[in-house]
Each structure stands twice: as structure tokens, then as C-alpha cells.
CSV table of C-alpha atoms in Angstrom, one decimal:
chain,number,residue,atom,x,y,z
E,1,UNK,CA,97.6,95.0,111.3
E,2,UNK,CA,94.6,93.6,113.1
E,3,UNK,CA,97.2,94.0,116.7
E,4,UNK,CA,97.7,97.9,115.9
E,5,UNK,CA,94.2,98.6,114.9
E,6,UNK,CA,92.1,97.0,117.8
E,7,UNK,CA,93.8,99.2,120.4
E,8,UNK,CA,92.8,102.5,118.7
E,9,UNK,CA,89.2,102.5,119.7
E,10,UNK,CA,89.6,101.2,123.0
E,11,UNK,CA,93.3,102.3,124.6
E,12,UNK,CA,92.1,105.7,125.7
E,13,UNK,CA,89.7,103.9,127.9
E,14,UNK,CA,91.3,100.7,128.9
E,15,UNK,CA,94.3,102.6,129.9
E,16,UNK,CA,91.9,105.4,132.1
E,17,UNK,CA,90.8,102.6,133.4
E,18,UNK,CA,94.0,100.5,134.5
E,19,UNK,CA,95.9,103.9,135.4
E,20,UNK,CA,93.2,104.8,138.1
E,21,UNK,CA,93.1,101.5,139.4
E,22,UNK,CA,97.2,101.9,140.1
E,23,UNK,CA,97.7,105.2,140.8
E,24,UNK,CA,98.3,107.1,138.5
E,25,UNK,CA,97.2,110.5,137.8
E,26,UNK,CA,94.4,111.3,135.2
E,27,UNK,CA,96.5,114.0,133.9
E,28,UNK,CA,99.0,112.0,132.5
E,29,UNK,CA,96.7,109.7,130.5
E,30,UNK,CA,97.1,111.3,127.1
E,31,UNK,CA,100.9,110.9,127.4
E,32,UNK,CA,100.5,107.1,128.3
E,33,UNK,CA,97.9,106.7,125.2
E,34,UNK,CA,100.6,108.3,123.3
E,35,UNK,CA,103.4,106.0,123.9
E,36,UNK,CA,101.0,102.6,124.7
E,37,UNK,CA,100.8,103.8,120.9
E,38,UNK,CA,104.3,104.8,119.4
E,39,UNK,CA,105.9,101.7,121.6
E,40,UNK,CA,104.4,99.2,119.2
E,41,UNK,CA,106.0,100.9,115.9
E,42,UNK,CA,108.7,101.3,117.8
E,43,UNK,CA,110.1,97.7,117.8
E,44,UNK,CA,108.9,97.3,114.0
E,45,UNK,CA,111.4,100.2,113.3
E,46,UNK,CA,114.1,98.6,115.4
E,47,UNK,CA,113.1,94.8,114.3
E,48,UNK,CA,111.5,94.7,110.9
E,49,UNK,CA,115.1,95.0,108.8
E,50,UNK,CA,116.2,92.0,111.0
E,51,UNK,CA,113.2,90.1,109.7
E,52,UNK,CA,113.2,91.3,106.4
E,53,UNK,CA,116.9,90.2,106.1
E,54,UNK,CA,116.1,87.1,107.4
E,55,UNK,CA,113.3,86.5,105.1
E,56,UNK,CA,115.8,87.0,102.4
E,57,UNK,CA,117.4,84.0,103.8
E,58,UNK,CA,115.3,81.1,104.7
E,59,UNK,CA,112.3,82.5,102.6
E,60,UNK,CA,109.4,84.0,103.6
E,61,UNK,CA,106.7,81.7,105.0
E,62,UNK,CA,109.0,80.9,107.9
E,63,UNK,CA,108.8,84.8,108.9
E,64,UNK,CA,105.1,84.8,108.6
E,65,UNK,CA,104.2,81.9,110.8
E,66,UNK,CA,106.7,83.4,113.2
E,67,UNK,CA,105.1,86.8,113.2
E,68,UNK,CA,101.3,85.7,113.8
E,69,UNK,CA,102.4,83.1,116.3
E,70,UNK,CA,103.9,86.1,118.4
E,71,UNK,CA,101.1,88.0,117.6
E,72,UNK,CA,98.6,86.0,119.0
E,73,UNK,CA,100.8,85.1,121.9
E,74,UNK,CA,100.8,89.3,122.3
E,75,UNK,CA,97.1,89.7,122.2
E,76,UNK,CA,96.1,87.6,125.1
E,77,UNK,CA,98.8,89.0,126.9
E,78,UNK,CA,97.4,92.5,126.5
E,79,UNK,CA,94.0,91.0,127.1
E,80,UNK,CA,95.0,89.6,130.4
E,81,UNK,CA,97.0,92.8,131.9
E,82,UNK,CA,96.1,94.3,134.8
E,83,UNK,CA,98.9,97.2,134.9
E,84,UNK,CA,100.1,100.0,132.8
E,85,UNK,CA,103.6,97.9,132.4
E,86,UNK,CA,102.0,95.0,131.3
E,87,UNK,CA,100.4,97.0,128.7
E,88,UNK,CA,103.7,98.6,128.0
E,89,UNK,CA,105.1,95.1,127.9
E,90,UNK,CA,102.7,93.2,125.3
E,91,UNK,CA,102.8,96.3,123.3
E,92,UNK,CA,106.6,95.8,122.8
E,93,UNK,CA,106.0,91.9,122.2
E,94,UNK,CA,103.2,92.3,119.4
E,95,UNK,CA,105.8,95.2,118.1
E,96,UNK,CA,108.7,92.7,118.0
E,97,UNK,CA,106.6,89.7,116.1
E,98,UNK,CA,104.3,91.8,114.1
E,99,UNK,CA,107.1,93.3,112.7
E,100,UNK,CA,108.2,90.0,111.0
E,101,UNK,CA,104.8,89.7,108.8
E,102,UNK,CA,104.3,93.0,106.7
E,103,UNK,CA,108.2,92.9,105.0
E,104,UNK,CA,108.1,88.9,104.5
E,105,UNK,CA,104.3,89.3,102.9
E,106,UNK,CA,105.6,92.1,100.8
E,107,UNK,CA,108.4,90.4,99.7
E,108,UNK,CA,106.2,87.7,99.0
E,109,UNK,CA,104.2,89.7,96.7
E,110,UNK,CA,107.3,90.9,94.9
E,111,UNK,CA,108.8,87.4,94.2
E,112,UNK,CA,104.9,86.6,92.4
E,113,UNK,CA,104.6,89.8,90.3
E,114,UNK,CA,106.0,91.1,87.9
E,115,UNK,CA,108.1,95.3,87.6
E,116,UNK,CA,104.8,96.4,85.6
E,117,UNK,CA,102.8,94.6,88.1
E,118,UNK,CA,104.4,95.5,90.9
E,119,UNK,CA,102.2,98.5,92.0
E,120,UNK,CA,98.7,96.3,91.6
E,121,UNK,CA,100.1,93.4,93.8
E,122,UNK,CA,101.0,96.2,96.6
E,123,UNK,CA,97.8,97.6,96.2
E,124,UNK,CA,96.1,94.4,96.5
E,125,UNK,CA,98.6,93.4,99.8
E,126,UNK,CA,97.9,97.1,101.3
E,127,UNK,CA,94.2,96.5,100.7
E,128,UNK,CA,94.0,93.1,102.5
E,129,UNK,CA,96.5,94.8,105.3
E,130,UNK,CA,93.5,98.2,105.7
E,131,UNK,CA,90.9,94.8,106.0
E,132,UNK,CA,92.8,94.0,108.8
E,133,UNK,CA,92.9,97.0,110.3
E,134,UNK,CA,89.2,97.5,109.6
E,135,UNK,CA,88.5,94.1,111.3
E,136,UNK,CA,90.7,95.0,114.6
E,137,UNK,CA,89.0,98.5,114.8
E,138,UNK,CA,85.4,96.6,114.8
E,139,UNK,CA,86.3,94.1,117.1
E,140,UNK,CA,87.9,96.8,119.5
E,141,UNK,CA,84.9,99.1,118.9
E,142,UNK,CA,82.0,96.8,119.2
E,143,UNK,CA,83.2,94.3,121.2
E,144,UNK,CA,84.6,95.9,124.4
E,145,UNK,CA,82.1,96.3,126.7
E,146,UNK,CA,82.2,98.8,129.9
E,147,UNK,CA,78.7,96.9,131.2
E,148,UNK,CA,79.3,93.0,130.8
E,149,UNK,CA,79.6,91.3,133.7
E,150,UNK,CA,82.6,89.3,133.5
E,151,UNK,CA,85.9,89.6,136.0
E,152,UNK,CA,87.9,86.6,136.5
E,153,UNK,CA,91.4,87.2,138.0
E,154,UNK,CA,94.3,84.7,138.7
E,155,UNK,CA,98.1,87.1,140.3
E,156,UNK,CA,98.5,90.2,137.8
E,157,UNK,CA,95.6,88.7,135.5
E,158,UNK,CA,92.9,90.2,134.5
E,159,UNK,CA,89.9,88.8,132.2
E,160,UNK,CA,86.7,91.4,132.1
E,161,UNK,CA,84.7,93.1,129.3
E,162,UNK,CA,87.9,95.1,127.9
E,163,UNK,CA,89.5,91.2,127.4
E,164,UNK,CA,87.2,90.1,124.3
E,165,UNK,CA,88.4,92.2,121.9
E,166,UNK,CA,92.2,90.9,122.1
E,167,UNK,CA,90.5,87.1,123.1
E,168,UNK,CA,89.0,87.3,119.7
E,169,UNK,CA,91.8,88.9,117.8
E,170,UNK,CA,94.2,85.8,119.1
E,171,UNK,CA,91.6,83.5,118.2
E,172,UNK,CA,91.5,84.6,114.3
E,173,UNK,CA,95.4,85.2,114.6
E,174,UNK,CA,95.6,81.6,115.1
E,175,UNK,CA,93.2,80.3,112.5
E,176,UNK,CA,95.4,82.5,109.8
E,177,UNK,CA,98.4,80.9,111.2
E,178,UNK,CA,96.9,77.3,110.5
E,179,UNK,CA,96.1,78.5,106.8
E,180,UNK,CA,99.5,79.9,106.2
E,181,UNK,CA,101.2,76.7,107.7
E,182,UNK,CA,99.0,74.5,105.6
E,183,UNK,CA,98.6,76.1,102.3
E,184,UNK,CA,100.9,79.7,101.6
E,185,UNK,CA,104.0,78.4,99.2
E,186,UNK,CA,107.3,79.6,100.4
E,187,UNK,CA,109.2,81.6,98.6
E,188,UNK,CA,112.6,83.6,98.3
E,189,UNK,CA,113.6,86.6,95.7
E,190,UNK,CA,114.5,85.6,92.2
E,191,UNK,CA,114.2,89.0,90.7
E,192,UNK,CA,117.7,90.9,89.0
E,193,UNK,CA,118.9,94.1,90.5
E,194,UNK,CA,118.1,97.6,88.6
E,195,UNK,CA,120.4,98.4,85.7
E,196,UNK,CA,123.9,99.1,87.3
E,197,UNK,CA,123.3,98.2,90.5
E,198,UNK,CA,124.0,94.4,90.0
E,199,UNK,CA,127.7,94.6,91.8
E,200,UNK,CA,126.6,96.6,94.5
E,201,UNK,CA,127.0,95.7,97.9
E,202,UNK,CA,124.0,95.9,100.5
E,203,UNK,CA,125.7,98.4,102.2
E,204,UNK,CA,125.2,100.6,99.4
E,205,UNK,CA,121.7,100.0,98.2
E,206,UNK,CA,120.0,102.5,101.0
E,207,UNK,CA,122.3,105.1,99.7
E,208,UNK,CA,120.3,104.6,96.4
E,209,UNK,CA,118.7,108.5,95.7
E,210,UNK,CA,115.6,107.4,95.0
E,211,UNK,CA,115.3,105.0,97.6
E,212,UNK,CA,116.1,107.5,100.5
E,213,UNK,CA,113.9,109.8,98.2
E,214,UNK,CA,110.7,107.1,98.9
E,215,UNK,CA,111.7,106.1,102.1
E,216,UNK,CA,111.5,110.0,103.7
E,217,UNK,CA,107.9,109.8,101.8
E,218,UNK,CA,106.7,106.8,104.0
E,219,UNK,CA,107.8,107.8,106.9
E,220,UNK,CA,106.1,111.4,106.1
E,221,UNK,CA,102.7,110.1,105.3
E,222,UNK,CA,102.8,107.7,108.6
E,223,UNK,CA,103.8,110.5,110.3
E,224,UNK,CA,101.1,112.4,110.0
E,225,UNK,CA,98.5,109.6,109.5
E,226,UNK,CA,99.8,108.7,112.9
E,227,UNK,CA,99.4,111.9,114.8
E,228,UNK,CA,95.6,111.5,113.3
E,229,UNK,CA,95.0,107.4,114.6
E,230,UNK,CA,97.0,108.3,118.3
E,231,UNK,CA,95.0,111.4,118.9
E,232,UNK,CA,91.6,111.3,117.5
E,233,UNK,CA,90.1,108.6,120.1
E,234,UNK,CA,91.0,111.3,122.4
E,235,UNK,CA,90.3,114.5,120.6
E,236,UNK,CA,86.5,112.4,119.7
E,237,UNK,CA,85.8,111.9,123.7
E,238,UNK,CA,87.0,115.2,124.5
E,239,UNK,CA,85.1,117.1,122.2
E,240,UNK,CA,82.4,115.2,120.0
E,241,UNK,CA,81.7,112.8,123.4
E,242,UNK,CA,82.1,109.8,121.6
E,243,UNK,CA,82.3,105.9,123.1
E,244,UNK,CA,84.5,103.0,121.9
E,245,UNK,CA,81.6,102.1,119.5
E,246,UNK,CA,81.9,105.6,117.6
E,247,UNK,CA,85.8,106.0,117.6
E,248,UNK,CA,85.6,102.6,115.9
E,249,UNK,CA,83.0,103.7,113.5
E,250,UNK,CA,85.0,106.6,112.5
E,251,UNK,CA,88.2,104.1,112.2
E,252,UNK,CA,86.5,102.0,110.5
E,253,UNK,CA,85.7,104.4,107.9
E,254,UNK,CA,89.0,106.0,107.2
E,255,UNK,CA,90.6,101.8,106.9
E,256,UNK,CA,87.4,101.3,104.3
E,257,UNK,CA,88.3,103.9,102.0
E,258,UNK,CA,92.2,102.9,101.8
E,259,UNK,CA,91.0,99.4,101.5
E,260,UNK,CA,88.8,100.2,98.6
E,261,UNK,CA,91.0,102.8,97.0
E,262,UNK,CA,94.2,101.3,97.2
E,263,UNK,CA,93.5,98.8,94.6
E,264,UNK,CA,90.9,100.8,92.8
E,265,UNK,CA,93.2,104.3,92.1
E,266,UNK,CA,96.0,102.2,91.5
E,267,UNK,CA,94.4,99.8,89.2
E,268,UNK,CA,92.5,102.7,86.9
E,269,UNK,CA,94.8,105.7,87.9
E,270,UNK,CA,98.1,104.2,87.0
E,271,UNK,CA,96.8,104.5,83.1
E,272,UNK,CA,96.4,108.2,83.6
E,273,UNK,CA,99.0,109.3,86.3
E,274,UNK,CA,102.5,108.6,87.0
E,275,UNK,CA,103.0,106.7,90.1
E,276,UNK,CA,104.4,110.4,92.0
E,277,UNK,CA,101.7,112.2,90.7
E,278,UNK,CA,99.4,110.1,92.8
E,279,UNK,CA,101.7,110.3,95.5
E,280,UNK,CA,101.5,114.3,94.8
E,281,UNK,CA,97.9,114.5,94.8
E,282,UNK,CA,97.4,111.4,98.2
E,283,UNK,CA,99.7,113.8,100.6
E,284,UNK,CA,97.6,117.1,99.2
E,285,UNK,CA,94.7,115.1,100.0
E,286,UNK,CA,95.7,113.9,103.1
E,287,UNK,CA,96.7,117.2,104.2
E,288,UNK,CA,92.7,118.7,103.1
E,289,UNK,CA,91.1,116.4,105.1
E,290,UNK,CA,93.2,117.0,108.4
E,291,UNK,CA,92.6,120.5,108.0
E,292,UNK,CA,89.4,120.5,107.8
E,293,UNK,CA,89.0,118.0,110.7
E,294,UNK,CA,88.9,120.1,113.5
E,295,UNK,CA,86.4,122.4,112.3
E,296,UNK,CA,83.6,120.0,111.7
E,297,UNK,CA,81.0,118.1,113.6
E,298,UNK,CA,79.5,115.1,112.9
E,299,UNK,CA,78.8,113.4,110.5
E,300,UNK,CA,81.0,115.5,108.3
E,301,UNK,CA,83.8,114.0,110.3
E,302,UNK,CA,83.2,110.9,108.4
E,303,UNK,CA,83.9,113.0,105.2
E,304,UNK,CA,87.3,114.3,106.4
E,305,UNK,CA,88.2,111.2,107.8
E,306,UNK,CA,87.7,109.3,104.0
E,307,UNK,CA,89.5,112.1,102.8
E,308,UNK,CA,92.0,111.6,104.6
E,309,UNK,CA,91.9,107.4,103.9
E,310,UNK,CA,91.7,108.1,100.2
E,311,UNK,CA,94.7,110.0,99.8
E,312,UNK,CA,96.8,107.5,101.7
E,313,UNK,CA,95.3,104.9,99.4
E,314,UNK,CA,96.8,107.0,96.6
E,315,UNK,CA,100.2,107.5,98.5
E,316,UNK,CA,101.4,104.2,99.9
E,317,UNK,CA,100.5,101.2,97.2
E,318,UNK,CA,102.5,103.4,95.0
E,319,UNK,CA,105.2,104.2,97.4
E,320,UNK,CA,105.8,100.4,98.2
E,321,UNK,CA,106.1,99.3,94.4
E,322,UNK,CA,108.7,102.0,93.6
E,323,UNK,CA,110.7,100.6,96.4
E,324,UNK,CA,110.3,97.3,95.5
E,325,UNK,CA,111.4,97.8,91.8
E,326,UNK,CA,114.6,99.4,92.8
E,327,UNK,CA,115.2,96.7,95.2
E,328,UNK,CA,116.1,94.2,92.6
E,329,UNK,CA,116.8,90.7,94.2
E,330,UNK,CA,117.0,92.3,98.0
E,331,UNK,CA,113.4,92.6,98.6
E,332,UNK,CA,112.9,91.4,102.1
E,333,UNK,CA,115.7,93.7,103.1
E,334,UNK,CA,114.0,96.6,101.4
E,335,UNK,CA,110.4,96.3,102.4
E,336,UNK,CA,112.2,95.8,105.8
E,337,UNK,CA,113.2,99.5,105.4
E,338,UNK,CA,110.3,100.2,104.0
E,339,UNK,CA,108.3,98.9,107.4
E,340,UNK,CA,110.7,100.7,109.7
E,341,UNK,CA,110.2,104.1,107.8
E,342,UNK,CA,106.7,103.4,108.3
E,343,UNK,CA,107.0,102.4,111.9
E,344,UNK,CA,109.5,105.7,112.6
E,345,UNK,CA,106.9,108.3,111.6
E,346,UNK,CA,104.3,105.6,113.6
E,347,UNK,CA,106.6,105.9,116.3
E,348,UNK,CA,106.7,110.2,116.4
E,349,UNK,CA,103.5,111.1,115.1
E,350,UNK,CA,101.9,109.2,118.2
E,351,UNK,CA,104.0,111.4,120.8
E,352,UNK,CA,103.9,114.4,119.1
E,353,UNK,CA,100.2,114.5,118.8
E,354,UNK,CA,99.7,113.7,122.2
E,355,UNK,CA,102.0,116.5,123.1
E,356,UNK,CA,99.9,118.9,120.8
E,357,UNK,CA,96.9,117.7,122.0
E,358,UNK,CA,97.9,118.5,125.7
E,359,UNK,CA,98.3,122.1,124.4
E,360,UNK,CA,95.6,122.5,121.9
E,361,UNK,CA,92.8,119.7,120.7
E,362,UNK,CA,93.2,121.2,117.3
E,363,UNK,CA,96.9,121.5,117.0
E,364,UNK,CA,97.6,118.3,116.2
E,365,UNK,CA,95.3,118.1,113.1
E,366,UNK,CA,96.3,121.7,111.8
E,367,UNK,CA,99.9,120.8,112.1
E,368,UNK,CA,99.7,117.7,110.7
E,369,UNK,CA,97.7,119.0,107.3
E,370,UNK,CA,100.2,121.4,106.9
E,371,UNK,CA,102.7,118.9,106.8
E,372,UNK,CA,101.1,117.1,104.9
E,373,UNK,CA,100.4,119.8,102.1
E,374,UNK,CA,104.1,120.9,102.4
E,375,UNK,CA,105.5,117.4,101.6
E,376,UNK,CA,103.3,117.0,98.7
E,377,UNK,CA,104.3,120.3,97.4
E,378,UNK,CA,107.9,119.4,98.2
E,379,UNK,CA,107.2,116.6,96.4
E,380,UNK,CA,105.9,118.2,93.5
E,381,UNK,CA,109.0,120.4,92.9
E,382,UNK,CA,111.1,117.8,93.0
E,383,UNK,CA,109.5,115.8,90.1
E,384,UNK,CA,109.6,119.2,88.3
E,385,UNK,CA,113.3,119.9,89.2
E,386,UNK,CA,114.0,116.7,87.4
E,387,UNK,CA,111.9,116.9,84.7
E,388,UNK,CA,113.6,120.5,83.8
E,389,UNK,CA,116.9,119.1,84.3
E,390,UNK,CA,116.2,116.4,81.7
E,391,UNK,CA,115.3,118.7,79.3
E,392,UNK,CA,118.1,120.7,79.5
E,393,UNK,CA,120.8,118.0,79.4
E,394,UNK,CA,118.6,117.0,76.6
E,395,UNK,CA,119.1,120.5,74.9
């Protein structure tokens, strides 16, 4: 996560920057921003199953070493470009090898917890995956620097201020991947399937209700999270007149929150809410504070931004450990799914903010809260369709 979230502070500017010095026109820049964004989710949508499946198969330390080796690889490669298509291109390659880490570490978790604690272990992975986040939007924030002095170029190279970032970001991938190689236990899934489904084929464990049920949810709440993280960096120079520095403050915020939260509502919520009524009150939430967004100044846009971090907090921990219980012993193909719901609304929320933005700076932030507060209302019914339903075949 460290790969997706050092480019949010800093891609509005590095690719201004790159697309005058090729040729292309300024107008087009938020449409570039938009899919230097969705490009990345893009090939964890089309490549996290694959490595989830895998991960099934020859465990799951192999996937992770492979995933932060191709990580790093991707971040000096983005470091060094001097083009818009070599953007395009190490976007797609740190896509392709991230998308290898998040299902295997889940799956991880799911092989060393137990069903009842399922939904603390994913709050404790989502909280160490919002750290990484947090620690790619400092280093992209405070360490790319417009007014250092530093350009060293070897054919379509490039090393200059915008380079540290994505140097430094490599540099810590690697470290982890010396850790994990040295120390993390492999692992593979020993857990049963849920009652019934035992005999079932794999074919037939997406058509699983409940499944598609959560799986619609992800890619919901990263929709609209999304259409928040590809647009703001522009919406914030646009109209608020903020730098790298204060995008990343503002990024930094909204990953602190769902850091802190995820484990905290989970761990002391989950004894007085049921895990959808979280989920409920996380998209309501998330919908508030992207409402609201567009119609204050700073620093109250610190306060809709951690409203809008807390309520994912509430919504995805809980999320992932539903779809891990009904995964039974196919968890790296599950949280596979799981990562490419995320990465579809990753994918569209990028592109269709942009496309908002274009039209409207506020559109994207209104339309996106009232998404938000119709999914958790759609949500809502639902649980209560059920719940009447079971009293009545009860009666």
C-alpha cells in the first residue's frame, strides 16, 4: 500500500510536469491523473485472483516475497521515468506485483485466527496496511521536492527531486522483503468450509449470496473512497491552493484515523454492534463527510476527511472477516476476490471523479456521499428484510 499511496500527493504535479515537458496539453492533465491512478487497481482486479489462487497452492510467503520484490522493482522504475508512458508502464508493473501481497497476507491472517477472531486479525492487517499507506503519503508529501537541485539523466532516465520519494519507498520495500524472507512462517489454509458447502466446487463458491452480497459492498466503499483519493490532490490545488506537503497532510490524516479505528471500533464495537451494523453506520459515515467536503475550508477539511477515514475503518475490517468466514478452506481465492472488488471500484472511482471534476470541482464529492448514504441505507433494508423474514418463517 505504501506504492498506491506515495503517488497521491505528488501525481498531480509530477505528471504536470512530465506532460509539458512532452507535449501534451495542460488540459488533459486531470484525465491523465485519473487513469496514472485507476491503472494501478486495474491489474490487481485482473491479477489478484491469480495470486490468491496461487497462494492457495504453494502457500503464502512465496506470494509475498514475490509481490514486494516487484514492488520495489516498480518504484524505481516510476522514479526514473521521464515520459507519461513510462509512468503508465511502472504503474501497470507495481499493479501486477502489488497485487500478489494484500490476498496472500490476508489469507495469512486467516490460516492464524480463529471464525470469532477473524474480524480482530483483519482489523489488525487493515491497520498495518492504512500505516503503509500513511508512510507512502509522508514520503510522497514531504519528500518530493520542486527546489532541490538534483538532475541526473542516462537515455529515457530521469533522477531529480520528484525521484526520492519512490528511491526511498524501494529502499524500505526491500528491507521488508529481507524480514519476510528471513523470519514470516509460511503457511497454507487448514480451515473447514461453512456448513453445507463442504462438496462444493470452486466454481460455485462466488455464487454464495452472501458472498456477492459483501463483495458489491467492497467494491462500493472503494468506489467512492476512490473518487475522494484520485480527485482531492486536484480539487486541493485548484481551490484551497495547496502543495505536495499539504495534500499529504490531509492524506495522512484520513490513513491515521482508519489505522487507529480499524482495530479500535472493531475490537470494542463488535461487543455492541453486529458486524453489518458497523458496516451500516461506516458507509452513512462515509457518505457525511464527503458531503460536507466541498463546502468547507481549512482546517475543517481535516474533520471531513477523518470522517470520512473513520467510517471506512468501520466498513472494511468487517467486510474482510465476513468473507473470510464464508470462505472456509479457499481463502487465498476469496481475499483474491475480495482485492479485485476492491481494486474494480479503485479502478472507476478514479475516472469518474476525474470526469466530474472536469465538469464541476464539487461533483465528484456530492455524488460520491450520496452514494455512499444510499448503499448504507440499501444496506440497512436489507438486514431488515431478513430479519422480518425470519420472524415470519419463525411464526
Amino acid at each position: 500500500m505504501m506504492g498506491f499511496g506515495i503517488v497521491m500527493p505528488v501525481i498531480p504535479f509530477f505528471t504536470e510536469r512530465l506532460a509539458r515537458a512532452t507535449g501534451f496539453s495542460g488540459k488533459n492533465i486531470p484525465l491523465h491523473v485519473g487513469l496514472l491512478t485507476a491503472i494501478y487497481p486495474l491489474m490487481q482486479f485482473l491479477f489478484a485472483p491469480l495470486w490468491g489462487r496461487q497462494s492457495d497452492r504453494v502457500g503464502r510467503k512465496r506470494m509475498l516475497l514475490i509481490g514486494i520484490a516487484g514492488s520495489a522493482a516498480a518504484q524505481i522504475l516510476f522514479g526514473v521515468s521521464t515520459s507519461l508512458w513510462l509512468l503508465y508502464g511502472a504503474r501497470a508493473f507495481g499493479g501486477i506485483f502489488s497485487a500478489a501481497t494484500l490476498p496472500a497476507a490476508s489469507a495469512q491472517v486467516a490460516d492464524m485466527t480463529s471464525v470469532a477472531g477473524r474480524a480482530r486479525g483483519m482489523a489488525w492487517l487493515r491497520t498495518a496496511v492504512g500505516l503503509g499507506s500513511i508512510a507512502g503519503l509522508a514520503l510522497g508529501g514531504v519528500t518530493a521536492r520542486k527546489d532541490l537541485h538534483l538532475n541526473w539523466s542516462a537515455g529515457h532516465f530521469l533522477v531529480d527531486g520528484f525521484s526520492i520519494p519512490f528511491f526511498l519507498a524501494a529502499l524500505l520495500m526491500l528491507f521488508a522483503l529481507g524480514i519476510a524472507a528471513l523470519w514470516l512462517a509460511n503457511s497454507s489454509s487448514s480451515h473447514p468450509a461453512p456448513d453445507g458447502d463442504e462438496e462444493k466446487p470452486d466454481r460455485g463458491w462466488i455464487a454464495h449470496r452472501a458472498i456477492r452480497f459483501a463483495l458489491g459492498l467492497t467494491a462500493g466503499g472503494q468506489f467512492a473512497l476512490a473518487v475522494f483519493e484520485g480527485t482531492f490532490a486536484l480539487y486541493a490545488q485548484k481551490r484551497l491552493g495547496y502543495g505536495p506537503v499539504q495534500v499529504g497532510v490531509v492524506f495522512m490524516v484520513c490513513g491515521l484515523v482508519m489505522s487507529i479505528f480499524q482495530y479500535l471500533a472493531v475490537r470494542f464495537l463488535s461487543q455492541l454492534l453486529q458486524p453489518l451494523h458497523q458496516i451500516v453506520i461506516g458507509f452513512m459515515l462515509m457518505g457525511v463527510g464527503q458531503l460536507i467536503l466541498p463546502f468547507v475550508q481549512p482546517p475543517l477539511v481535516l474533520l471531513a476527511v477523518g470522517v470520512i477515514g473513520f467510517g471506512m475503518a468501520l466498513v472494511s475490517p468487517n467486510l474482510a472477516a465476513q468473507i473470510s468466514r464464508l470462505a472456509g478452506n479457499r481463502q487465498g481465492q476469496s481475499l483474491g476476490w475480495q482485492s479485485a472488488a476492491e481494486s474494480t471500484g479503485q479502478v472507476a472511482g478514479p475516472l469518474v471523479g476525474s470526469l466530474l471534476f472536469s465538469l464541476y470541482a464539487r461533483l465528484p464529492y456530492l455524488l460520491a456521499g450520496a452514494f455512499l448514504v444510499g448503499v448504507g441505507a440499501s444496506a440497512a433494508f436489507t438486514k431488515s428484510a431478513k430479519v422480518r423474514g425470519a420472524r415470519n418463517a419463525d411464526g
